[in-house]
Structures are given as C-alpha cells and as structure tokens.
Amino acid sequence: MKVDILTLFPEMFVSLETSIIGKAIETNAIEINTINIRDFSKSKHKKVDDRAYGGGAGMVIRPDVVYDSYNSIQKTKNTKTIYLSPKGSLLTQEKVKELSKEEHLILLCGHYEGVDQRVLDKIVDEEISIGDYVLTGGELPAMVLIDTVTRHIEGVLNKESIKEESFSENLLEYPQYTRPEIFLDMKVPEVLLSGNHKEIEKWRENEAINITRKKRPELLKKEEI
Ligand SMILES: C[S@@+](CC[C@H](N)C(=O)[O-])C[C@H]1O[C@@H](n2cnc3c(N)ncnc32)[C@H](O)[C@@H]1O
C-alpha cells in the first residue's frame, strides 16, 4: 500500500519509522510519503492560512495551497483521499480492515480551524474521525490510521494474532500472562499452565465474553443484532 500524507508538519511522522510499522516500511508492505502543504504557498512568507469569512476565532487553511499540493501527487483510479476530521465517521476495526485492502491512500491533515470547505468538496472521498474530541491537527489521527491499517496488511502480522485481538468477533481480548509464574503473590491462572489446549481455548473465550460484558456491553449487543 502507498500512503501520501498532506501536512503542514511532516516532521511529526518520523515516529512511524519504529517497531512493527518501521518493519512494514522496510519490507515495502507500506510506503509512506509526506508532502508539505507549505511548499505550495505562493506567498513571500509561505503563508498557508487566512481569517475565516464571516469572522470568528482562528485561521483556516487556504484551498489553493491544499489543491496544488494534492495535484502534485500521482494518482490512479484506485486512489482514495481521506480528510482526517472530527466531523468524519468514526474509525472502527471494521473500517480499518476495509482500508487495509486499498492500494493508495492520500491523507489530508487539517490544522488551526480546519480547511476551506471548497477544496474538501473537490478532492475528498471520505472524512474520518478517530474519536469524539478535537485535536490540534490531523497528524496524530493520520498516524493512528496508518498504524492500525498497517497491522492488517497481508504479511505484516501473524494472522493468528489479528484473529484473536480485541474487537474481532465484537469481543475484547482475554487477559494475557507471561513469566514469572508468581508475581507479588499472584499466580497465573492454573488452566494456562495445564497444556490442555481445548480447556485454554474455552477459558479464553469465557474471559473474553466476561470482560466485554463488564467493560463494553454494547459490543455484545452489536453481536446480537
Ligand atoms: C483544531 S481541529 C479543527 C476543528 C474544527 N474547527 C471543528 O470544530 O470541527 C484542526 C484539525 O485537526 C484534525 N482533527 C481534530 N480532531 C480530530 C479528530 N477527532 N479526528 C480526526 N481529525 C481531527 C482535523 O484535520 C482538523 O482540521
């Protein structure tokens, strides 16, 4: 998958070069490019924003600089352009799986009060929000999207680890334990030491249902629908 990011702060994306995403970049499972929207400003001081028509606090990113930066990207008929926005539809595991099948994503990161609506109407296929709160910019949401989508790209993670994760089958994951066997007087549940795979599977399934019922009962209701 190729991901082009339109941003005013490309330096923020260096943190993607670590751990599992770093490895996915190294193995070409994903290619990530940043395009600095400011490079497309025609003004002497590289200004990219201006006051909002109609008044109000804060600045709005101009449509022309965004459009020119978008036009600098080579596209195919399979390119999908996403604007990270608190007004978008919520990013869910379901949506993540769907996006992991895309060939080419363009992610537009807003800042300040947002982006002029006219360029959004012209270039954006979909608006996605990472939660019902407002962040300073679209950079962290874009990184969240890239991180979670990359985990679902074929070959990046072991298929088993994705299958049993939280939100698969509308359940949260069962609790995990590792060495030492006894920690601060607390013992690892006996069944996990038994070597009986059928019993372990049964225990994990029950735990997953109990945890989901306790912490996120609405997920179980989703399953019933
Ligand atoms: C300060 S916010 C603008 C908020 C906007 N004035 C509003 O009230 O809807 C600046 C940028 O951060 C990004 N952003 C903020 N919260 C977000 C969220 N929950 N999900 C995705 N992107 C978000 C968007 O790209 C947005 O253009």
PDB file of C-alpha atoms and ligand atoms in Angstrom:
ATOM      1  CA  MET A   1       0.000   0.000   0.000  1.00  0.00           C
ATOM      2  CA  LYS A   2       1.131   3.532  -0.746  1.00  0.00           C
ATOM      3  CA  VAL A   3       0.186   6.391   1.587  1.00  0.00           C
ATOM      4  CA  ASP A   4       0.749  10.055   0.734  1.00  0.00           C
ATOM      5  CA  ILE A   5       0.229  12.495   3.596  1.00  0.00           C
ATOM      6  CA  LEU A   6      -0.613  16.153   3.002  1.00  0.00           C
ATOM      7  CA  THR A   7       0.515  18.007   6.107  1.00  0.00           C
ATOM      8  CA  LEU A   8       1.992  21.232   7.451  1.00  0.00           C
ATOM      9  CA  PHE A   9       4.119  19.237   9.907  1.00  0.00           C
ATOM     10  CA  PRO A  10       5.889  16.376   8.066  1.00  0.00           C
ATOM     11  CA  GLU A  11       8.490  16.090  10.839  1.00  0.00           C
ATOM     12  CA  MET A  12       5.844  14.557  13.123  1.00  0.00           C
ATOM     13  CA  PHE A  13       5.738  11.365  11.063  1.00  0.00           C
ATOM     14  CA  VAL A  14       9.266  10.154  11.924  1.00  0.00           C
ATOM     15  CA  SER A  15       7.802   8.236  14.856  1.00  0.00           C
ATOM     16  CA  LEU A  16       6.193   5.830  12.377  1.00  0.00           C
ATOM     17  CA  GLU A  17       9.643   4.525  11.497  1.00  0.00           C
ATOM     18  CA  THR A  18       9.827   2.307  14.606  1.00  0.00           C
ATOM     19  CA  SER A  19       8.587  -1.122  15.697  1.00  0.00           C
ATOM     20  CA  ILE A  20       6.063  -3.007  13.533  1.00  0.00           C
ATOM     21  CA  ILE A  21       5.293  -0.079  11.219  1.00  0.00           C
ATOM     22  CA  GLY A  22       9.025   0.575  10.747  1.00  0.00           C
ATOM     23  CA  LYS A  23       9.473  -3.064   9.746  1.00  0.00           C
ATOM     24  CA  ALA A  24       6.494  -2.849   7.358  1.00  0.00           C
ATOM     25  CA  ILE A  25       8.155   0.158   5.698  1.00  0.00           C
ATOM     26  CA  GLU A  26      11.470  -1.702   5.473  1.00  0.00           C
ATOM     27  CA  THR A  27       9.827  -4.724   3.831  1.00  0.00           C
ATOM     28  CA  ASN A  28       7.803  -2.496   1.454  1.00  0.00           C
ATOM     29  CA  ALA A  29       4.460  -3.710   2.802  1.00  0.00           C
ATOM     30  CA  ILE A  30       3.688   0.003   3.070  1.00  0.00           C
ATOM     31  CA  GLU A  31       5.272   3.083   1.507  1.00  0.00           C
ATOM     32  CA  ILE A  32       4.722   6.368   3.323  1.00  0.00           C
ATOM     33  CA  ASN A  33       5.452   9.804   1.828  1.00  0.00           C
ATOM     34  CA  THR A  34       4.855  13.207   3.338  1.00  0.00           C
ATOM     35  CA  ILE A  35       4.087  16.274   1.253  1.00  0.00           C
ATOM     36  CA  ASN A  36       4.489  19.637   2.949  1.00  0.00           C
ATOM     37  CA  ILE A  37       1.477  21.771   2.045  1.00  0.00           C
ATOM     38  CA  ARG A  38       3.528  24.898   2.846  1.00  0.00           C
ATOM     39  CA  ASP A  39       5.857  24.159  -0.107  1.00  0.00           C
ATOM     40  CA  PHE A  40       2.921  25.058  -2.379  1.00  0.00           C
ATOM     41  CA  SER A  41       2.330  28.505  -0.958  1.00  0.00           C
ATOM     42  CA  LYS A  42       2.931  31.265  -3.482  1.00  0.00           C
ATOM     43  CA  SER A  43       3.229  33.992  -0.861  1.00  0.00           C
ATOM     44  CA  LYS A  44       6.550  35.554   0.099  1.00  0.00           C
ATOM     45  CA  HIS A  45       6.334  34.315   3.685  1.00  0.00           C
ATOM     46  CA  LYS A  46       4.950  30.884   2.765  1.00  0.00           C
ATOM     47  CA  LYS A  47       1.595  31.680   4.332  1.00  0.00           C
ATOM     48  CA  VAL A  48      -0.964  28.885   4.059  1.00  0.00           C
ATOM     49  CA  ASP A  49      -3.885  30.158   6.142  1.00  0.00           C
ATOM     50  CA  ASP A  50      -6.148  33.189   6.419  1.00  0.00           C
ATOM     51  CA  ARG A  51      -9.002  34.586   8.506  1.00  0.00           C
ATOM     52  CA  ALA A  52     -12.409  32.945   8.203  1.00  0.00           C
ATOM     53  CA  TYR A  53     -15.025  34.684   6.087  1.00  0.00           C
ATOM     54  CA  GLY A  54     -17.851  35.659   8.392  1.00  0.00           C
ATOM     55  CA  GLY A  55     -15.488  36.172  11.314  1.00  0.00           C
ATOM     56  CA  GLY A  56     -14.656  34.026  14.300  1.00  0.00           C
ATOM     57  CA  ALA A  57     -11.532  32.996  16.135  1.00  0.00           C
ATOM     58  CA  GLY A  58      -8.692  31.165  14.427  1.00  0.00           C
ATOM     59  CA  MET A  59      -7.351  30.706  10.930  1.00  0.00           C
ATOM     60  CA  VAL A  60      -8.458  28.490   8.050  1.00  0.00           C
ATOM     61  CA  ILE A  61      -6.115  26.692   5.622  1.00  0.00           C
ATOM     62  CA  ARG A  62      -6.496  28.136   2.114  1.00  0.00           C
ATOM     63  CA  PRO A  63      -7.997  25.916  -0.596  1.00  0.00           C
ATOM     64  CA  ASP A  64      -5.427  26.772  -3.305  1.00  0.00           C
ATOM     65  CA  VAL A  65      -2.355  25.531  -1.402  1.00  0.00           C
ATOM     66  CA  VAL A  66      -4.122  22.291  -0.481  1.00  0.00           C
ATOM     67  CA  TYR A  67      -5.293  21.790  -4.066  1.00  0.00           C
ATOM     68  CA  ASP A  68      -1.820  22.406  -5.516  1.00  0.00           C
ATOM     69  CA  SER A  69      -0.205  20.013  -3.036  1.00  0.00           C
ATOM     70  CA  TYR A  70      -2.864  17.385  -3.853  1.00  0.00           C
ATOM     71  CA  ASN A  71      -2.227  17.840  -7.584  1.00  0.00           C
ATOM     72  CA  SER A  72       1.478  17.144  -7.077  1.00  0.00           C
ATOM     73  CA  ILE A  73       0.635  13.527  -6.192  1.00  0.00           C
ATOM     74  CA  GLN A  74       0.488  10.890  -8.887  1.00  0.00           C
ATOM     75  CA  LYS A  75      -2.875   9.106  -8.663  1.00  0.00           C
ATOM     76  CA  THR A  76      -4.511   6.022 -10.112  1.00  0.00           C
ATOM     77  CA  LYS A  77      -8.188   5.114 -10.456  1.00  0.00           C
ATOM     78  CA  ASN A  78      -7.821   3.324  -7.121  1.00  0.00           C
ATOM     79  CA  THR A  79      -6.584   6.337  -5.148  1.00  0.00           C
ATOM     80  CA  LYS A  80      -8.751   7.223  -2.147  1.00  0.00           C
ATOM     81  CA  THR A  81      -8.476  10.624  -0.459  1.00  0.00           C
ATOM     82  CA  ILE A  82      -9.310  10.861   3.225  1.00  0.00           C
ATOM     83  CA  TYR A  83      -9.622  14.021   5.296  1.00  0.00           C
ATOM     84  CA  LEU A  84      -8.946  13.411   8.989  1.00  0.00           C
ATOM     85  CA  SER A  85     -11.672  15.413  10.701  1.00  0.00           C
ATOM     86  CA  PRO A  86     -13.692  15.416  13.932  1.00  0.00           C
ATOM     87  CA  LYS A  87     -16.763  15.666  11.677  1.00  0.00           C
ATOM     88  CA  GLY A  88     -15.926  12.378   9.931  1.00  0.00           C
ATOM     89  CA  SER A  89     -17.319   8.909  10.542  1.00  0.00           C
ATOM     90  CA  LEU A  90     -15.651   7.080  13.419  1.00  0.00           C
ATOM     91  CA  LEU A  91     -12.655   4.868  12.663  1.00  0.00           C
ATOM     92  CA  THR A  92     -13.617   1.329  13.704  1.00  0.00           C
ATOM     93  CA  GLN A  93     -11.895  -2.043  13.374  1.00  0.00           C
ATOM     94  CA  GLU A  94     -14.317  -2.850  10.560  1.00  0.00           C
ATOM     95  CA  LYS A  95     -13.305   0.300   8.683  1.00  0.00           C
ATOM     96  CA  VAL A  96      -9.618  -0.427   9.340  1.00  0.00           C
ATOM     97  CA  LYS A  97      -9.922  -3.869   7.717  1.00  0.00           C
ATOM     98  CA  GLU A  98     -11.671  -2.294   4.723  1.00  0.00           C
ATOM     99  CA  LEU A  99      -8.958   0.381   4.335  1.00  0.00           C
ATOM    100  CA  SER A 100      -6.139  -2.198   4.599  1.00  0.00           C
ATOM    101  CA  LYS A 101      -7.252  -3.507   1.163  1.00  0.00           C
ATOM    102  CA  GLU A 102      -6.746  -0.118  -0.538  1.00  0.00           C
ATOM    103  CA  GLU A 103      -3.827   0.377  -2.940  1.00  0.00           C
ATOM    104  CA  HIS A 104      -3.256   4.089  -2.483  1.00  0.00           C
ATOM    105  CA  LEU A 105      -4.429   6.471   0.235  1.00  0.00           C
ATOM    106  CA  ILE A 106      -3.989  10.231   0.360  1.00  0.00           C
ATOM    107  CA  LEU A 107      -4.416  11.529   3.916  1.00  0.00           C
ATOM    108  CA  LEU A 108      -5.154  15.226   4.342  1.00  0.00           C
ATOM    109  CA  CYS A 109      -4.282  16.633   7.769  1.00  0.00           C
ATOM    110  CA  GLY A 110      -6.003  19.862   8.765  1.00  0.00           C
ATOM    111  CA  HIS A 111      -4.751  22.328  11.364  1.00  0.00           C
ATOM    112  CA  TYR A 112      -5.909  25.570  13.051  1.00  0.00           C
ATOM    113  CA  GLU A 113      -9.711  25.917  12.476  1.00  0.00           C
ATOM    114  CA  GLY A 114      -9.606  23.437   9.602  1.00  0.00           C
ATOM    115  CA  VAL A 115      -9.549  23.576   5.800  1.00  0.00           C
ATOM    116  CA  ASP A 116     -11.621  25.681   3.366  1.00  0.00           C
ATOM    117  CA  GLN A 117     -14.732  23.636   2.548  1.00  0.00           C
ATOM    118  CA  ARG A 118     -14.456  24.119  -1.238  1.00  0.00           C
ATOM    119  CA  VAL A 119     -11.251  22.105  -1.613  1.00  0.00           C
ATOM    120  CA  LEU A 120     -12.650  19.405   0.668  1.00  0.00           C
ATOM    121  CA  ASP A 121     -15.721  19.161  -1.584  1.00  0.00           C
ATOM    122  CA  LYS A 122     -13.441  18.888  -4.625  1.00  0.00           C
ATOM    123  CA  ILE A 123     -10.853  16.286  -3.531  1.00  0.00           C
ATOM    124  CA  VAL A 124     -12.063  14.289  -0.503  1.00  0.00           C
ATOM    125  CA  ASP A 125     -13.710  10.864  -0.860  1.00  0.00           C
ATOM    126  CA  GLU A 126     -14.232  10.276   2.829  1.00  0.00           C
ATOM    127  CA  GLU A 127     -13.869  12.069   6.195  1.00  0.00           C
ATOM    128  CA  ILE A 128     -12.661  10.003   9.128  1.00  0.00           C
ATOM    129  CA  SER A 129     -12.560  10.887  12.829  1.00  0.00           C
ATOM    130  CA  ILE A 130     -10.543   8.998  15.433  1.00  0.00           C
ATOM    131  CA  GLY A 131     -12.924   9.924  18.262  1.00  0.00           C
ATOM    132  CA  ASP A 132     -15.362  12.451  19.630  1.00  0.00           C
ATOM    133  CA  TYR A 133     -12.815  15.023  20.754  1.00  0.00           C
ATOM    134  CA  VAL A 134     -10.860  17.761  18.971  1.00  0.00           C
ATOM    135  CA  LEU A 135      -7.114  17.536  18.374  1.00  0.00           C
ATOM    136  CA  THR A 136      -4.778  20.341  17.305  1.00  0.00           C
ATOM    137  CA  GLY A 137      -4.202  18.806  13.892  1.00  0.00           C
ATOM    138  CA  GLY A 138      -4.832  15.803  11.664  1.00  0.00           C
ATOM    139  CA  GLU A 139      -1.270  14.474  12.052  1.00  0.00           C
ATOM    140  CA  LEU A 140      -1.876  12.272  15.112  1.00  0.00           C
ATOM    141  CA  PRO A 141      -5.162  10.948  13.648  1.00  0.00           C
ATOM    142  CA  ALA A 142      -3.311  10.143  10.385  1.00  0.00           C
ATOM    143  CA  MET A 143      -0.660   8.248  12.373  1.00  0.00           C
ATOM    144  CA  VAL A 144      -3.353   6.363  14.275  1.00  0.00           C
ATOM    145  CA  LEU A 145      -4.994   5.401  10.982  1.00  0.00           C
ATOM    146  CA  ILE A 146      -1.690   4.331   9.390  1.00  0.00           C
ATOM    147  CA  ASP A 147      -0.650   2.305  12.449  1.00  0.00           C
ATOM    148  CA  THR A 148      -3.877   0.367  12.733  1.00  0.00           C
ATOM    149  CA  VAL A 149      -4.329  -0.142   8.961  1.00  0.00           C
ATOM    150  CA  THR A 150      -0.727  -1.383   8.552  1.00  0.00           C
ATOM    151  CA  ARG A 151      -1.321  -4.152  11.135  1.00  0.00           C
ATOM    152  CA  HIS A 152      -3.987  -5.550   8.782  1.00  0.00           C
ATOM    153  CA  ILE A 153      -1.919  -5.501   5.604  1.00  0.00           C
ATOM    154  CA  GLU A 154      -1.199  -9.049   4.483  1.00  0.00           C
ATOM    155  CA  GLY A 155       2.125 -10.306   5.822  1.00  0.00           C
ATOM    156  CA  VAL A 156       2.741  -7.558   8.402  1.00  0.00           C
ATOM    157  CA  LEU A 157       1.491  -9.558  11.395  1.00  0.00           C
ATOM    158  CA  ASN A 158       0.879 -13.180  12.044  1.00  0.00           C
ATOM    159  CA  LYS A 159      -2.757 -13.942  11.025  1.00  0.00           C
ATOM    160  CA  GLU A 160      -3.482 -15.618  14.385  1.00  0.00           C
ATOM    161  CA  SER A 161      -2.580 -12.562  16.452  1.00  0.00           C
ATOM    162  CA  ILE A 162      -5.030 -10.397  14.488  1.00  0.00           C
ATOM    163  CA  LYS A 163      -7.781 -13.017  14.661  1.00  0.00           C
ATOM    164  CA  GLU A 164      -7.918 -13.077  18.462  1.00  0.00           C
ATOM    165  CA  GLU A 165      -7.469  -9.371  19.114  1.00  0.00           C
ATOM    166  CA  SER A 166      -9.945  -7.047  20.789  1.00  0.00           C
ATOM    167  CA  PHE A 167     -12.874  -6.113  18.509  1.00  0.00           C
ATOM    168  CA  SER A 168     -12.608  -9.216  16.361  1.00  0.00           C
ATOM    169  CA  GLU A 169     -15.951 -11.063  16.742  1.00  0.00           C
ATOM    170  CA  ASN A 170     -17.211  -7.995  18.671  1.00  0.00           C
ATOM    171  CA  LEU A 171     -15.316  -9.096  21.787  1.00  0.00           C
ATOM    172  CA  LEU A 172     -12.479  -7.624  23.833  1.00  0.00           C
ATOM    173  CA  GLU A 173      -9.446  -9.860  24.198  1.00  0.00           C
ATOM    174  CA  TYR A 174      -8.961 -12.251  27.145  1.00  0.00           C
ATOM    175  CA  PRO A 175      -6.236 -11.356  29.717  1.00  0.00           C
ATOM    176  CA  GLN A 176      -2.615 -12.203  28.853  1.00  0.00           C
ATOM    177  CA  TYR A 177       0.068 -13.574  31.206  1.00  0.00           C
ATOM    178  CA  THR A 178       3.802 -14.292  30.924  1.00  0.00           C
ATOM    179  CA  ARG A 179       6.709 -15.214  33.216  1.00  0.00           C
ATOM    180  CA  PRO A 180       7.215 -15.198  36.168  1.00  0.00           C
ATOM    181  CA  GLU A 181       4.570 -17.737  37.156  1.00  0.00           C
ATOM    182  CA  ILE A 182       4.101 -15.988  40.519  1.00  0.00           C
ATOM    183  CA  PHE A 183       4.287 -12.191  40.709  1.00  0.00           C
ATOM    184  CA  LEU A 184       3.647 -10.353  44.032  1.00  0.00           C
ATOM    185  CA  ASP A 185       1.797 -13.444  45.354  1.00  0.00           C
ATOM    186  CA  MET A 186      -0.413 -13.532  42.262  1.00  0.00           C
ATOM    187  CA  LYS A 187      -0.360 -16.786  40.324  1.00  0.00           C
ATOM    188  CA  VAL A 188      -1.007 -17.243  36.621  1.00  0.00           C
ATOM    189  CA  PRO A 189      -4.440 -18.960  36.168  1.00  0.00           C
ATOM    190  CA  GLU A 190      -3.885 -22.726  36.524  1.00  0.00           C
ATOM    191  CA  VAL A 191      -5.577 -23.620  33.233  1.00  0.00           C
ATOM    192  CA  LEU A 192      -2.919 -21.702  31.247  1.00  0.00           C
ATOM    193  CA  LEU A 193      -0.220 -23.967  32.722  1.00  0.00           C
ATOM    194  CA  SER A 194      -2.168 -27.155  32.017  1.00  0.00           C
ATOM    195  CA  GLY A 195      -1.078 -27.628  28.405  1.00  0.00           C
ATOM    196  CA  ASN A 196      -4.714 -28.591  27.618  1.00  0.00           C
ATOM    197  CA  HIS A 197      -5.387 -26.501  24.503  1.00  0.00           C
ATOM    198  CA  LYS A 198      -9.108 -27.172  24.412  1.00  0.00           C
ATOM    199  CA  GLU A 199      -9.545 -26.044  28.031  1.00  0.00           C
ATOM    200  CA  ILE A 200      -7.339 -22.998  27.422  1.00  0.00           C
ATOM    201  CA  GLU A 201      -9.423 -22.006  24.416  1.00  0.00           C
ATOM    202  CA  LYS A 202     -12.640 -22.439  26.421  1.00  0.00           C
ATOM    203  CA  TRP A 203     -11.233 -20.341  29.300  1.00  0.00           C
ATOM    204  CA  ARG A 204     -10.096 -17.581  26.956  1.00  0.00           C
ATOM    205  CA  GLU A 205     -13.457 -17.452  25.214  1.00  0.00           C
ATOM    206  CA  ASN A 206     -15.290 -17.175  28.560  1.00  0.00           C
ATOM    207  CA  GLU A 207     -12.908 -14.492  29.792  1.00  0.00           C
ATOM    208  CA  ALA A 208     -13.357 -12.530  26.569  1.00  0.00           C
ATOM    209  CA  ILE A 209     -17.150 -12.621  26.964  1.00  0.00           C
ATOM    210  CA  ASN A 210     -16.990 -11.675  30.678  1.00  0.00           C
ATOM    211  CA  ILE A 211     -14.588  -8.784  30.099  1.00  0.00           C
ATOM    212  CA  THR A 212     -16.685  -7.471  27.207  1.00  0.00           C
ATOM    213  CA  ARG A 213     -19.891  -7.744  29.280  1.00  0.00           C
ATOM    214  CA  LYS A 214     -18.219  -5.792  32.086  1.00  0.00           C
ATOM    215  CA  LYS A 215     -16.340  -3.130  30.120  1.00  0.00           C
ATOM    216  CA  ARG A 216     -18.116  -2.719  26.786  1.00  0.00           C
ATOM    217  CA  PRO A 217     -21.564  -4.401  26.948  1.00  0.00           C
ATOM    218  CA  GLU A 218     -22.693  -2.553  23.812  1.00  0.00           C
ATOM    219  CA  LEU A 219     -20.271  -4.667  21.738  1.00  0.00           C
ATOM    220  CA  LEU A 220     -22.130  -7.847  22.757  1.00  0.00           C
ATOM    221  CA  LYS A 221     -25.432  -6.208  21.857  1.00  0.00           C
ATOM    222  CA  LYS A 222     -23.975  -5.460  18.401  1.00  0.00           C
ATOM    223  CA  GLU A 223     -23.341  -9.195  18.042  1.00  0.00           C
ATOM    224  CA  GLU A 224     -26.989  -9.983  18.875  1.00  0.00           C
ATOM    225  CA  ILE A 225     -28.353  -7.599  16.179  1.00  0.00           C
TER     226      ILE A 225
HETATM  227  C1  LIG B   1      -8.481  22.146  15.800  1.00  0.00           C
HETATM  228  S1  LIG B   1      -9.028  20.993  14.616  1.00  0.00           S
HETATM  229  C2  LIG B   1     -10.351  21.872  13.847  1.00  0.00           C
HETATM  230  C3  LIG B   1     -11.673  21.607  14.489  1.00  0.00           C
HETATM  231  C4  LIG B   1     -12.834  22.294  13.795  1.00  0.00           C
HETATM  232  N1  LIG B   1     -12.763  23.706  13.952  1.00  0.00           N
HETATM  233  C5  LIG B   1     -14.144  21.748  14.380  1.00  0.00           C
HETATM  234  O1  LIG B   1     -14.612  22.296  15.373  1.00  0.00           O
HETATM  235  O2  LIG B   1     -14.661  20.738  13.846  1.00  0.00           O
HETATM  236  C6  LIG B   1      -7.774  21.025  13.413  1.00  0.00           C
HETATM  237  C7  LIG B   1      -7.635  19.775  12.570  1.00  0.00           C
HETATM  238  O3  LIG B   1      -7.342  18.675  13.413  1.00  0.00           O
HETATM  239  C8  LIG B   1      -7.843  17.474  12.845  1.00  0.00           C
HETATM  240  N2  LIG B   1      -8.666  16.793  13.868  1.00  0.00           N
HETATM  241  C9  LIG B   1      -9.038  17.291  15.054  1.00  0.00           C
HETATM  242  N3  LIG B   1      -9.744  16.405  15.767  1.00  0.00           N
HETATM  243  C10 LIG B   1      -9.822  15.283  15.027  1.00  0.00           C
HETATM  244  C11 LIG B   1     -10.428  14.009  15.216  1.00  0.00           C
HETATM  245  N4  LIG B   1     -11.115  13.719  16.321  1.00  0.00           N
HETATM  246  N5  LIG B   1     -10.277  13.080  14.258  1.00  0.00           N
HETATM  247  C12 LIG B   1      -9.597  13.361  13.129  1.00  0.00           C
HETATM  248  N6  LIG B   1      -9.005  14.558  12.882  1.00  0.00           N
HETATM  249  C13 LIG B   1      -9.118  15.514  13.809  1.00  0.00           C
HETATM  250  C14 LIG B   1      -8.596  17.872  11.572  1.00  0.00           C
HETATM  251  O4  LIG B   1      -7.766  17.623  10.457  1.00  0.00           O
HETATM  252  C15 LIG B   1      -8.838  19.361  11.784  1.00  0.00           C
HETATM  253  O5  LIG B   1      -8.909  20.071  10.559  1.00  0.00           O
END
